[in-house]
Every structure is written in structure tokens, then in C-alpha cells.
Coordinates of C-alpha atoms in Angstrom, one line a residue:
Chain A
M6 CA 0.1 0.2 0.0
R7 CA 3.1 2.0 0.9
A8 CA 4.7 2.4 -2.3
A9 CA 0.8 2.7 -4.2
L10 CA 0.0 5.7 -2.3
E11 CA 4.0 7.2 -2.2
A12 CA 3.7 7.5 -6.4
A13 CA 0.2 9.0 -5.6
L14 CA 1.0 12.0 -3.4
K15 CA 4.9 12.4 -6.0
E16 CA 1.9 12.4 -8.4
L17 CA -0.1 15.3 -6.6
F18 CA 3.1 17.3 -4.8
G19 CA 5.7 17.1 -6.4
P20 CA 8.4 14.6 -4.8
G21 CA 8.5 13.9 -1.1
E22 CA 8.8 11.7 1.5
L23 CA 6.1 9.9 3.6
L24 CA 6.8 11.5 6.9
Y25 CA 4.3 9.3 8.6
L26 CA 1.4 6.6 8.7
Q27 CA -0.6 4.9 10.6
R28 CA -3.8 3.1 11.2
I29 CA -5.9 4.7 13.3
P30 CA -8.0 2.5 15.2
G31 CA -12.5 2.5 14.1
G32 CA -14.9 0.4 12.5
A33 CA -14.7 -2.9 10.6
S34 CA -16.8 -1.5 8.0
K35 CA -13.6 1.7 7.3
E36 CA -9.8 1.9 7.9
A37 CA -9.3 4.9 8.5
W38 CA -5.5 6.1 8.3
V39 CA -3.5 9.0 8.8
L40 CA -0.6 10.5 7.4
D41 CA 2.1 13.2 6.5
Y42 CA 3.3 13.7 3.3
R43 CA 7.2 16.3 3.2
V44 CA 8.2 18.2 0.2
G45 CA 10.5 20.7 1.1
E46 CA 9.2 22.5 3.6
R47 CA 6.1 21.8 3.4
V48 CA 4.3 19.1 5.4
Y49 CA 1.2 18.0 4.2
P50 CA -1.1 16.8 6.7
L51 CA -3.3 14.5 5.1
F52 CA -6.3 11.8 5.5
L53 CA -7.3 8.3 4.3
R54 CA -10.4 6.5 3.7
R55 CA -10.3 2.4 2.6
A56 CA -12.9 0.1 2.5
G57 CA -12.6 -2.6 5.6
G58 CA -12.6 -6.0 5.1
G59 CA -15.5 -6.7 7.0
V60 CA -19.4 -6.4 6.4
I61 CA -20.0 -2.9 4.5
Q62 CA -23.2 -1.6 6.5
R63 CA -27.0 -1.5 4.6
R64 CA -27.2 2.2 2.9
T65 CA -23.9 3.2 3.4
L66 CA -22.2 4.6 0.4
P67 CA -19.8 3.2 -1.5
L68 CA -16.4 5.5 -1.2
A69 CA -16.1 6.0 -4.9
T70 CA -19.4 7.7 -4.8
E71 CA -18.3 9.8 -0.9
F72 CA -15.5 10.8 -3.0
R73 CA -17.5 12.2 -6.3
L74 CA -20.7 13.5 -3.4
L75 CA -17.0 15.4 -1.1
E76 CA -15.4 16.9 -4.6
A77 CA -19.1 18.0 -5.4
A78 CA -19.5 19.4 -2.0
H79 CA -16.6 21.4 -1.9
A80 CA -16.9 22.7 -5.3
H81 CA -19.8 24.4 -4.4
G82 CA -18.4 26.0 -0.5
V83 CA -18.9 23.4 1.6
R84 CA -17.2 23.5 4.7
V85 CA -15.1 19.9 3.8
A86 CA -11.8 18.5 3.4
R87 CA -11.0 18.5 -0.1
P88 CA -10.8 15.5 -1.6
L89 CA -7.6 14.5 -3.7
R90 CA -7.1 11.3 -5.0
Y91 CA -9.6 7.9 -5.0
F92 CA -8.1 4.8 -5.9
P93 CA -10.4 2.0 -6.7
D94 CA -7.8 -0.5 -5.8
L95 CA -5.8 0.1 -2.9
E96 CA -4.1 -3.2 -2.5
D97 CA -7.4 -4.6 -3.6
R98 CA -9.9 -2.8 -2.1
E99 CA -10.9 1.2 -3.1
A100 CA -9.9 4.2 -0.9
F101 CA -10.0 7.9 -1.1
L102 CA -7.0 10.3 0.1
M103 CA -8.4 14.1 1.4
E104 CA -7.0 16.9 3.2
R105 CA -6.7 16.1 7.2
L106 CA -8.4 19.1 9.2
E107 CA -7.4 20.1 13.0
G108 CA -10.2 20.1 15.3
E109 CA -12.7 19.1 18.0
S110 CA -15.9 16.3 16.8
I111 CA -16.3 14.8 20.4
G112 CA -20.2 15.4 20.6
T113 CA -20.0 15.6 24.5
R114 CA -16.6 17.7 24.5
V115 CA -17.8 19.8 21.5
V116 CA -21.4 21.1 24.0
R117 CA -19.2 21.5 27.1
R118 CA -15.6 22.2 27.0
P119 CA -15.4 26.2 27.8
E120 CA -13.1 26.8 25.5
L121 CA -15.7 26.3 23.3
Q122 CA -18.2 28.6 23.9
R123 CA -18.0 30.8 21.8
T124 CA -17.9 28.7 18.9
R125 CA -21.2 27.3 20.6
Q126 CA -22.7 30.6 20.3
G127 CA -21.9 30.8 16.7
L128 CA -22.7 27.0 15.8
P129 CA -26.7 27.2 15.0
Q130 CA -26.3 29.8 12.1
A131 CA -22.9 28.4 11.0
M132 CA -25.4 24.8 11.0
A133 CA -27.9 26.9 8.9
E134 CA -25.5 28.0 6.7
E135 CA -23.7 24.5 5.2
L136 CA -26.8 22.8 5.3
A137 CA -28.2 26.2 3.0
K138 CA -25.4 25.7 1.2
I139 CA -25.7 21.5 0.7
H140 CA -29.2 21.7 0.0
R141 CA -28.5 23.6 -3.1
I142 CA -25.7 21.8 -5.2
P143 CA -27.4 21.3 -8.0
Q144 CA -28.5 17.8 -8.5
D145 CA -27.3 17.1 -12.2
R146 CA -24.0 17.6 -10.2
L147 CA -24.0 14.6 -7.6
P148 CA -23.2 11.3 -8.3
P149 CA -26.1 8.7 -8.3
L150 CA -27.6 8.4 -4.9
P151 CA -30.4 6.8 -3.3
G152 CA -33.9 8.3 -3.3
P153 CA -37.4 7.7 -3.0
G154 CA -37.8 8.0 -6.5
E155 CA -41.8 8.8 -7.6
K156 CA -42.9 8.2 -4.4
P157 CA -42.1 10.9 -1.3
A158 CA -39.6 11.5 0.2
H159 CA -41.2 10.3 3.5
A160 CA -43.4 7.7 1.8
W161 CA -39.8 6.2 1.1
I162 CA -37.7 6.7 4.2
L163 CA -40.8 4.8 6.5
E164 CA -40.8 1.9 3.9
E165 CA -36.9 1.6 5.0
L166 CA -37.2 2.1 8.9
Y167 CA -40.1 -0.6 8.3
M168 CA -37.9 -3.2 6.8
D169 CA -35.7 -2.4 9.5
L170 CA -37.9 -3.0 12.3
D171 CA -38.8 -6.2 10.8
A172 CA -35.0 -8.2 10.3
L173 CA -35.4 -7.3 13.7
E174 CA -37.7 -10.2 14.3
E175 CA -38.1 -8.5 18.3
P176 CA -41.5 -6.9 19.3
H177 CA -41.0 -3.0 19.4
P178 CA -44.3 -1.8 20.3
A179 CA -43.7 1.9 20.5
L180 CA -41.7 2.2 18.2
E181 CA -44.4 0.9 15.6
W182 CA -46.6 3.4 17.9
G183 CA -44.2 6.2 16.3
L184 CA -44.2 4.5 13.3
R185 CA -48.3 4.4 13.2
W186 CA -48.7 8.4 13.7
L187 CA -45.5 9.2 11.5
Q188 CA -48.3 7.4 8.4
D189 CA -51.1 8.8 9.8
H190 CA -49.8 12.4 10.1
P191 CA -47.9 12.7 6.4
P192 CA -46.0 16.2 6.2
R193 CA -46.2 18.3 3.3
P194 CA -44.2 17.4 0.5
L195 CA -41.1 19.1 -0.7
S196 CA -39.1 18.8 -3.7
P197 CA -35.4 16.3 -3.1
V198 CA -32.7 17.9 -2.8
L199 CA -29.6 16.1 -1.4
V200 CA -30.1 15.4 2.3
H201 CA -26.2 14.9 4.4
G202 CA -27.9 12.4 5.9
D203 CA -26.0 12.6 9.6
F204 CA -25.6 16.3 10.1
R205 CA -25.8 16.3 13.8
I206 CA -22.6 17.5 16.1
G207 CA -20.2 14.9 16.7
N208 CA -20.4 14.8 12.3
L209 CA -19.4 18.6 12.9
M210 CA -15.8 19.3 13.1
V211 CA -15.0 22.3 15.0
D212 CA -12.4 25.2 16.2
G213 CA -12.5 27.7 19.1
E214 CA -13.4 29.8 15.6
G215 CA -16.4 28.4 14.9
L216 CA -17.4 25.6 12.1
V217 CA -14.3 23.5 10.2
A218 CA -15.8 20.7 9.1
V219 CA -18.8 18.8 7.6
L220 CA -17.8 15.2 8.4
D221 CA -19.4 11.7 7.4
W222 CA -21.0 12.0 4.2
E223 CA -22.1 7.7 3.9
F224 CA -25.4 7.9 4.2
A225 CA -26.0 11.0 2.1
H226 CA -29.3 10.7 0.2
L227 CA -31.6 12.4 -2.0
G228 CA -35.0 13.4 0.1
D229 CA -36.8 16.3 2.2
P230 CA -34.4 19.1 2.8
R231 CA -36.5 19.0 7.0
E232 CA -34.8 15.7 7.3
D233 CA -31.4 16.9 7.5
L234 CA -32.7 20.5 10.1
A235 CA -34.6 18.1 12.4
W236 CA -31.8 15.1 12.8
P237 CA -29.6 18.1 15.3
L238 CA -33.2 18.6 17.6
V239 CA -33.2 14.5 18.3
R240 CA -32.5 14.4 22.3
A241 CA -29.5 11.4 21.6
W242 CA -28.1 14.2 19.7
R243 CA -27.8 17.4 22.4
F244 CA -25.0 15.0 24.7
G245 CA -27.1 15.6 27.8
E246 CA -28.0 19.3 27.2
D247 CA -31.7 18.5 27.5
G248 CA -32.7 22.4 27.3
K249 CA -30.6 23.5 24.1
R250 CA -32.7 21.7 21.5
L251 CA -30.1 22.3 18.5
G252 CA -27.7 19.8 18.9
G253 CA -27.3 20.8 22.6
V254 CA -26.0 23.9 21.6
G255 CA -28.6 26.5 20.8
E256 CA -32.2 27.4 19.8
V257 CA -34.1 25.8 17.3
E258 CA -36.0 28.9 15.7
P259 CA -32.9 31.3 15.1
F260 CA -31.4 28.3 13.1
L261 CA -34.5 27.4 11.1
A262 CA -35.0 31.7 10.8
R263 CA -31.4 32.0 9.1
Y264 CA -31.9 28.7 7.3
N265 CA -35.5 30.1 5.2
A266 CA -33.9 33.3 4.9
L267 CA -30.9 31.7 2.7
T268 CA -32.9 29.6 1.0
G269 CA -36.4 31.1 0.4
R270 CA -37.9 28.2 2.1
E271 CA -40.7 29.1 4.4
I272 CA -40.4 25.7 6.9
A273 CA -42.3 26.4 9.9
A274 CA -40.1 24.8 13.6
E275 CA -43.8 23.1 14.2
E276 CA -43.2 20.9 10.3
L277 CA -39.8 20.1 11.8
L278 CA -41.4 17.8 14.7
W279 CA -42.2 15.1 12.3
W280 CA -38.4 14.7 11.4
E281 CA -38.0 14.8 14.5
I282 CA -39.9 11.7 15.7
L283 CA -38.5 10.4 12.8
G284 CA -35.4 11.1 13.5
N285 CA -35.7 9.7 17.0
V286 CA -37.8 6.4 15.8
R287 CA -34.7 6.3 12.8
W288 CA -32.1 6.1 16.1
G289 CA -33.8 3.6 18.3
L290 CA -33.6 0.9 15.3
G291 CA -30.3 2.1 14.6
A292 CA -29.5 1.1 18.1
L293 CA -30.5 -1.9 17.6
N294 CA -29.1 -3.0 14.2
Q295 CA -25.7 -1.9 16.2
A296 CA -26.0 -4.2 19.0
R297 CA -27.4 -6.6 15.4
R298 CA -23.8 -6.2 14.0
H299 CA -22.2 -7.6 17.2
L300 CA -24.8 -10.2 18.1
K301 CA -23.8 -11.6 14.9
G302 CA -19.7 -11.3 15.3
E303 CA -19.7 -8.9 12.1
E304 CA -18.2 -6.2 14.6
R305 CA -17.6 -7.4 18.5
S306 CA -18.1 -4.5 20.7
V307 CA -20.0 -4.3 23.9
E308 CA -20.3 -0.4 23.2
L309 CA -22.9 -2.1 20.3
A310 CA -24.1 -4.5 22.2
V311 CA -24.6 -1.8 24.8
L312 CA -26.4 0.0 22.1
G313 CA -29.3 -3.0 22.6
R314 CA -30.7 -2.0 25.9
L315 CA -30.7 2.0 25.6
A316 CA -32.5 1.7 22.4
A317 CA -35.3 2.2 25.2
E318 CA -34.4 6.3 25.3
M319 CA -35.0 6.3 22.1
E320 CA -38.4 4.7 22.2
Y321 CA -38.9 7.3 25.6
E322 CA -38.0 10.3 24.0
V323 CA -41.3 8.7 20.9
L324 CA -43.7 8.9 23.2
H325 CA -42.8 12.0 25.1
L326 CA -42.5 14.1 22.1
L327 CA -46.0 12.7 21.3
E328 CA -47.7 12.7 24.4
R329 CA -46.5 16.1 25.0
Y330 CA -47.0 17.9 20.7
G331 CA -48.2 15.3 18.9
Chain B
M2 CA -24.9 -22.0 45.5
D3 CA -21.3 -20.9 47.3
R4 CA -21.1 -17.3 47.8
P5 CA -20.2 -14.9 46.0
T6 CA -23.4 -14.8 44.6
L7 CA -24.2 -13.5 41.2
D8 CA -24.5 -10.4 42.2
E9 CA -21.8 -10.2 43.7
L10 CA -19.7 -11.6 41.3
L11 CA -21.0 -8.8 38.7
E12 CA -20.5 -6.2 41.7
A13 CA -16.4 -7.4 41.9
T14 CA -16.3 -7.5 38.8
A15 CA -16.7 -4.5 38.2
E16 CA -14.6 -3.1 41.3
F17 CA -11.5 -3.9 39.4
L18 CA -12.4 -2.6 36.3
E19 CA -13.1 0.5 38.0
R20 CA -10.3 0.8 40.5
E21 CA -7.7 -0.8 38.8
I22 CA -8.3 -1.5 35.2
L23 CA -9.1 2.1 34.5
P24 CA -6.6 4.4 36.1
T25 CA -4.4 2.7 34.1
L26 CA -5.5 3.4 30.5
A27 CA -4.5 6.3 29.1
D28 CA -5.8 5.3 25.6
P29 CA -9.1 7.2 25.3
R30 CA -10.9 5.0 23.1
L31 CA -9.8 2.4 25.5
R32 CA -11.4 4.3 29.0
F33 CA -14.5 4.9 27.2
Q34 CA -14.8 1.0 26.6
T35 CA -14.0 0.2 30.0
L36 CA -16.9 2.9 30.9
V37 CA -19.1 0.7 29.0
A38 CA -18.3 -2.4 30.2
L39 CA -18.6 -0.8 33.9
N40 CA -22.4 0.2 32.3
A41 CA -23.2 -2.9 30.9
L42 CA -22.7 -4.7 33.8
G43 CA -24.4 -2.2 36.1
I44 CA -27.4 -3.6 33.5
A45 CA -26.6 -6.7 34.3
R46 CA -27.1 -5.9 38.1
R47 CA -30.1 -4.6 37.9
E48 CA -31.4 -6.5 35.8
L49 CA -30.6 -9.0 38.1
A50 CA -32.3 -7.2 41.2
L51 CA -35.1 -5.8 39.7
W52 CA -36.5 -8.0 36.3
Q53 CA -38.4 -9.9 37.7
G54 CA -40.8 -8.1 39.5
L55 CA -40.7 -5.8 35.9
M56 CA -41.8 -8.7 33.9
A57 CA -44.1 -10.1 36.6
E58 CA -45.7 -6.3 36.1
D59 CA -45.9 -6.0 32.5
Q60 CA -47.1 -9.6 32.5
R61 CA -50.1 -8.4 34.2
A62 CA -50.2 -4.9 32.2
L63 CA -50.1 -6.7 28.9
A64 CA -52.7 -9.4 29.6
T65 CA -55.1 -6.9 31.2
L66 CA -54.7 -4.3 27.8
L67 CA -55.0 -7.4 25.0
G68 CA -57.8 -8.7 27.5
R69 CA -56.0 -12.7 27.5
E70 CA -53.2 -14.2 29.2
G71 CA -50.1 -15.5 27.4
E72 CA -46.7 -15.9 27.1
G73 CA -44.7 -12.5 27.5
A74 CA -42.6 -11.6 23.8
E75 CA -46.5 -13.8 21.9
L76 CA -48.1 -11.0 23.9
L77 CA -45.9 -8.0 23.1
G78 CA -46.2 -8.8 19.7
E79 CA -49.6 -9.0 19.0
L80 CA -49.7 -5.2 20.5
A81 CA -46.8 -4.8 17.9
H82 CA -49.2 -6.3 14.9
R83 CA -52.6 -4.5 16.3
I84 CA -51.0 -0.8 16.5
R85 CA -49.5 -1.3 12.9
Q86 CA -53.1 -2.3 11.4
G87 CA -54.4 0.9 13.3
Q88 CA -55.7 -1.3 16.1
A89 CA -54.3 -0.9 18.9
P90 CA -56.3 -0.9 22.0
E91 CA -58.0 1.5 24.4
G92 CA -55.2 2.5 27.0
T93 CA -52.4 1.3 24.7
F94 CA -50.2 4.5 24.9
A95 CA -50.6 4.9 28.8
F96 CA -49.4 0.9 28.5
L97 CA -46.0 1.5 26.5
K98 CA -45.4 4.6 28.2
A99 CA -45.5 2.1 31.0
H100 CA -44.1 -0.1 29.7
V101 CA -40.8 1.4 28.4
A102 CA -39.8 2.7 31.7
R103 CA -39.8 -0.8 32.8
K104 CA -37.0 -1.5 29.9
L105 CA -35.0 1.8 31.1
R106 CA -35.6 1.3 34.9
V107 CA -32.7 -1.7 34.5
A108 CA -30.8 -0.2 31.1
S109 CA -31.0 3.5 32.3
P110 CA -32.3 4.7 35.1
R111 CA -30.4 8.5 35.4
Y112 CA -31.9 9.1 31.5
L113 CA -35.8 8.3 32.7
E114 CA -35.0 11.7 35.4
R115 CA -34.2 13.8 32.8
Y116 CA -37.7 13.9 32.1
P117 CA -39.7 16.5 34.6

């Protein structure tokens, strides 16, 4: 792998020296490598994503698609690490190279660390600005992505969630209750846009100055813009700062107002409830599925195992939201 | 069965992880995973202490809701099915809240305290 990388680095940056190449621990389905390349006095901090040998998770984008998506996002001014080179076959697996940015992306730290106080104040606005940019990328600039096709976006997602629930082969009447309510109260249709699919604190890299980058594009798809707007409201992504509904850092109204001002969409705060409930159902199912990955031996991990029990937190939140606002 | 009891064994294991292993770990990922493992032991201990009572409570409430006796998982499956068909019995919502709260008293009791 080193030789193939060195050849590509030479092409990209000129003759130099690969100073450092280290795999960092992480998921089994994708590998992450940190590397530094020096040309003369200058050192380029870089990051390599490579397909893992493990089981590919359903619904995550192939690396080739993710790479093209990052290129489109970068070209449209979205804050992302610059994608540099796609390798169809880096020692038998696809991979891509990108810039390595510095910052904090651990959710609990982003919502709590005192030195990030100023960043948090600006974050609702910054999040709205990034989403406005993402949702404006013309679809003819995008690689083929999963999407609702001819169906309304909300109906497509509900079908997917029912499939996930059935695949568990375990009754979860609270999630059924949430899904039933969602079916019975369909949202007004909006034209599909590029949806990041996992836009929350924890996937945003920040530093003391503000938002550095939007990470983790592997769940991107075409869909309803309100899906991205409501996902950071899900209580699990507030990291204990329950009173601040937007990702544990701020309030929904200024975030939504900024988004509406930038996009010309007139999305009301109440409309996000449907997608917030959906988000909680989805993360509840996600947690149950993560535990299945452990139980099936796809990725043994006590962290994944415990998620199977913590899914009840999301069930409780679904019921709470319906009791209070439904 | 000889002492220590199952709960005492889990307690001893948790104490070992917390007092002897955790302070030696510098790698943040290993620290996090160890805290998760401690949480898993906590769940196991609460399940041991509470589950029989909670299960019996759940079972009684479910049988009343559905108007018939039966095995727990089967009744829960029937309720799930009826909700999906849009034919949930009267009182389903109240049952669900209590049912999920019972699961959380084992899995995550502090989470419940976060709700007013």
C-alpha cells in the first residue's frame, strides 16, 4: 500500500517523503489512516479512508460515490476536507485520500468544553449556512444516490424503517406506535434535495473559531430538506444538554430563520416535529441494529452490545414527543 | 449455590475494572470502552435485582390491555401487530410509556430522571 500511496503523493504534490502513516482505530467496515507527506519545508497533513475487510453496512455509500460527493460539496463551498485522489484498488480495496483538518468532533466536548463557548454561540447560524449550501447543490452535479424516486420522500423513509424494524424479529410496540403516528400525519411534500443524512453535533468538526468541516457523508441521499434540519434536534445528539434543543448548543428558531432566509424556503418550526420523531425512531432502530452487528459477530464490541438496551431511551423520547406535541 | 452470589461476582468484576484497570488507561478509546463495560455490568446487576418484579408487572398490564393471558414475547408481538394495523386497544399509549419506563429502570435509570 505504501508504494502505491507514495506514487500518488508524488504526482499530487511533487517528489517528497512519506513521513508518517498510521492506521487509527475505528469501525470494521471502513479503515482510517493518518499520514503526513513532506515536500521540502512543507508538510501536508492527510487522511486516507479505505474500505475494510468487514461487512459493509447496508445503506452506506460506496467510497467512490462518497468521494464524488465530497468533490461536489467542496466545489460548492461546503466546509469539507478537500478530497484529493480516489483509488479504485489500493491493495485490493477502494480508498480515497483527502486533506486532514484539525478540530474537535467529539459531541460531549463540543457541547461542554469552556474554550468552545464562543463557537457554540455561532454554531446554530453556521449549521444553517452549511445546510443551505448542501441543499442547494444542483442534482446534476451529484453522483447517483439513493432516493425516493417517484414516491414522496417521507413515504420512502417510512418503508425503509419498517424494513429495519421487521429485520430485527423482535417486537418494539413503542417504535410501531411512532411509525403509525408518522404514517397517519404525513408532512406536506417538498422537492427533493441532497440530504447529508447524518448532520448532527458529533459529525461537525469545530475549533475555537467556529465550524471547520462537515464530516461523514456516507449516509447522504436525496430527500426532504427537513430531514437534515430536524436530525440535530434528536435528544441523543444533545449530549446531555437537554435544554438546548438544537444539538445541545442552541435553539431551533434562529437556526431555522437563518436557513429560511438563505434558501427562501418557508419551513415552520412545527413542521420539524414530524422529522424529529422520525429521527428518534430511526436512531432507536439504528441502536438496535448496531447491537445486532455485535450479536451476529460482524463487529464484536461491548459498545455496540449495550446500544441494544439503550434503544429504549429513544423509544421513551418518541412517546414523550407524541404526548407533548403530537 | 456457594458465595459469592451472581450479583457479588458482578460487583467484584466492576470494582476491579473501575479501581484497577481504568486508572491505568491513557488511550481515550480504551477508557471509553471500559466505562461502557462498567455500564453493561450495571445493567446486568439491575436486571438481576429488578427484572422479576418488572416482568411480572409488565405481563399483568399487557394481559389486561389485550384481554387475554399468554407468554410475554407473544403478547408483545400481538400488540406490535395491532398497532401496525391501526387497531391498538384503548389504553395502549399509557401501557407503552410504563413498558418502556420499566425497560429503562434496568437499562438507564438516570435517563428517566431527565424527564420532568
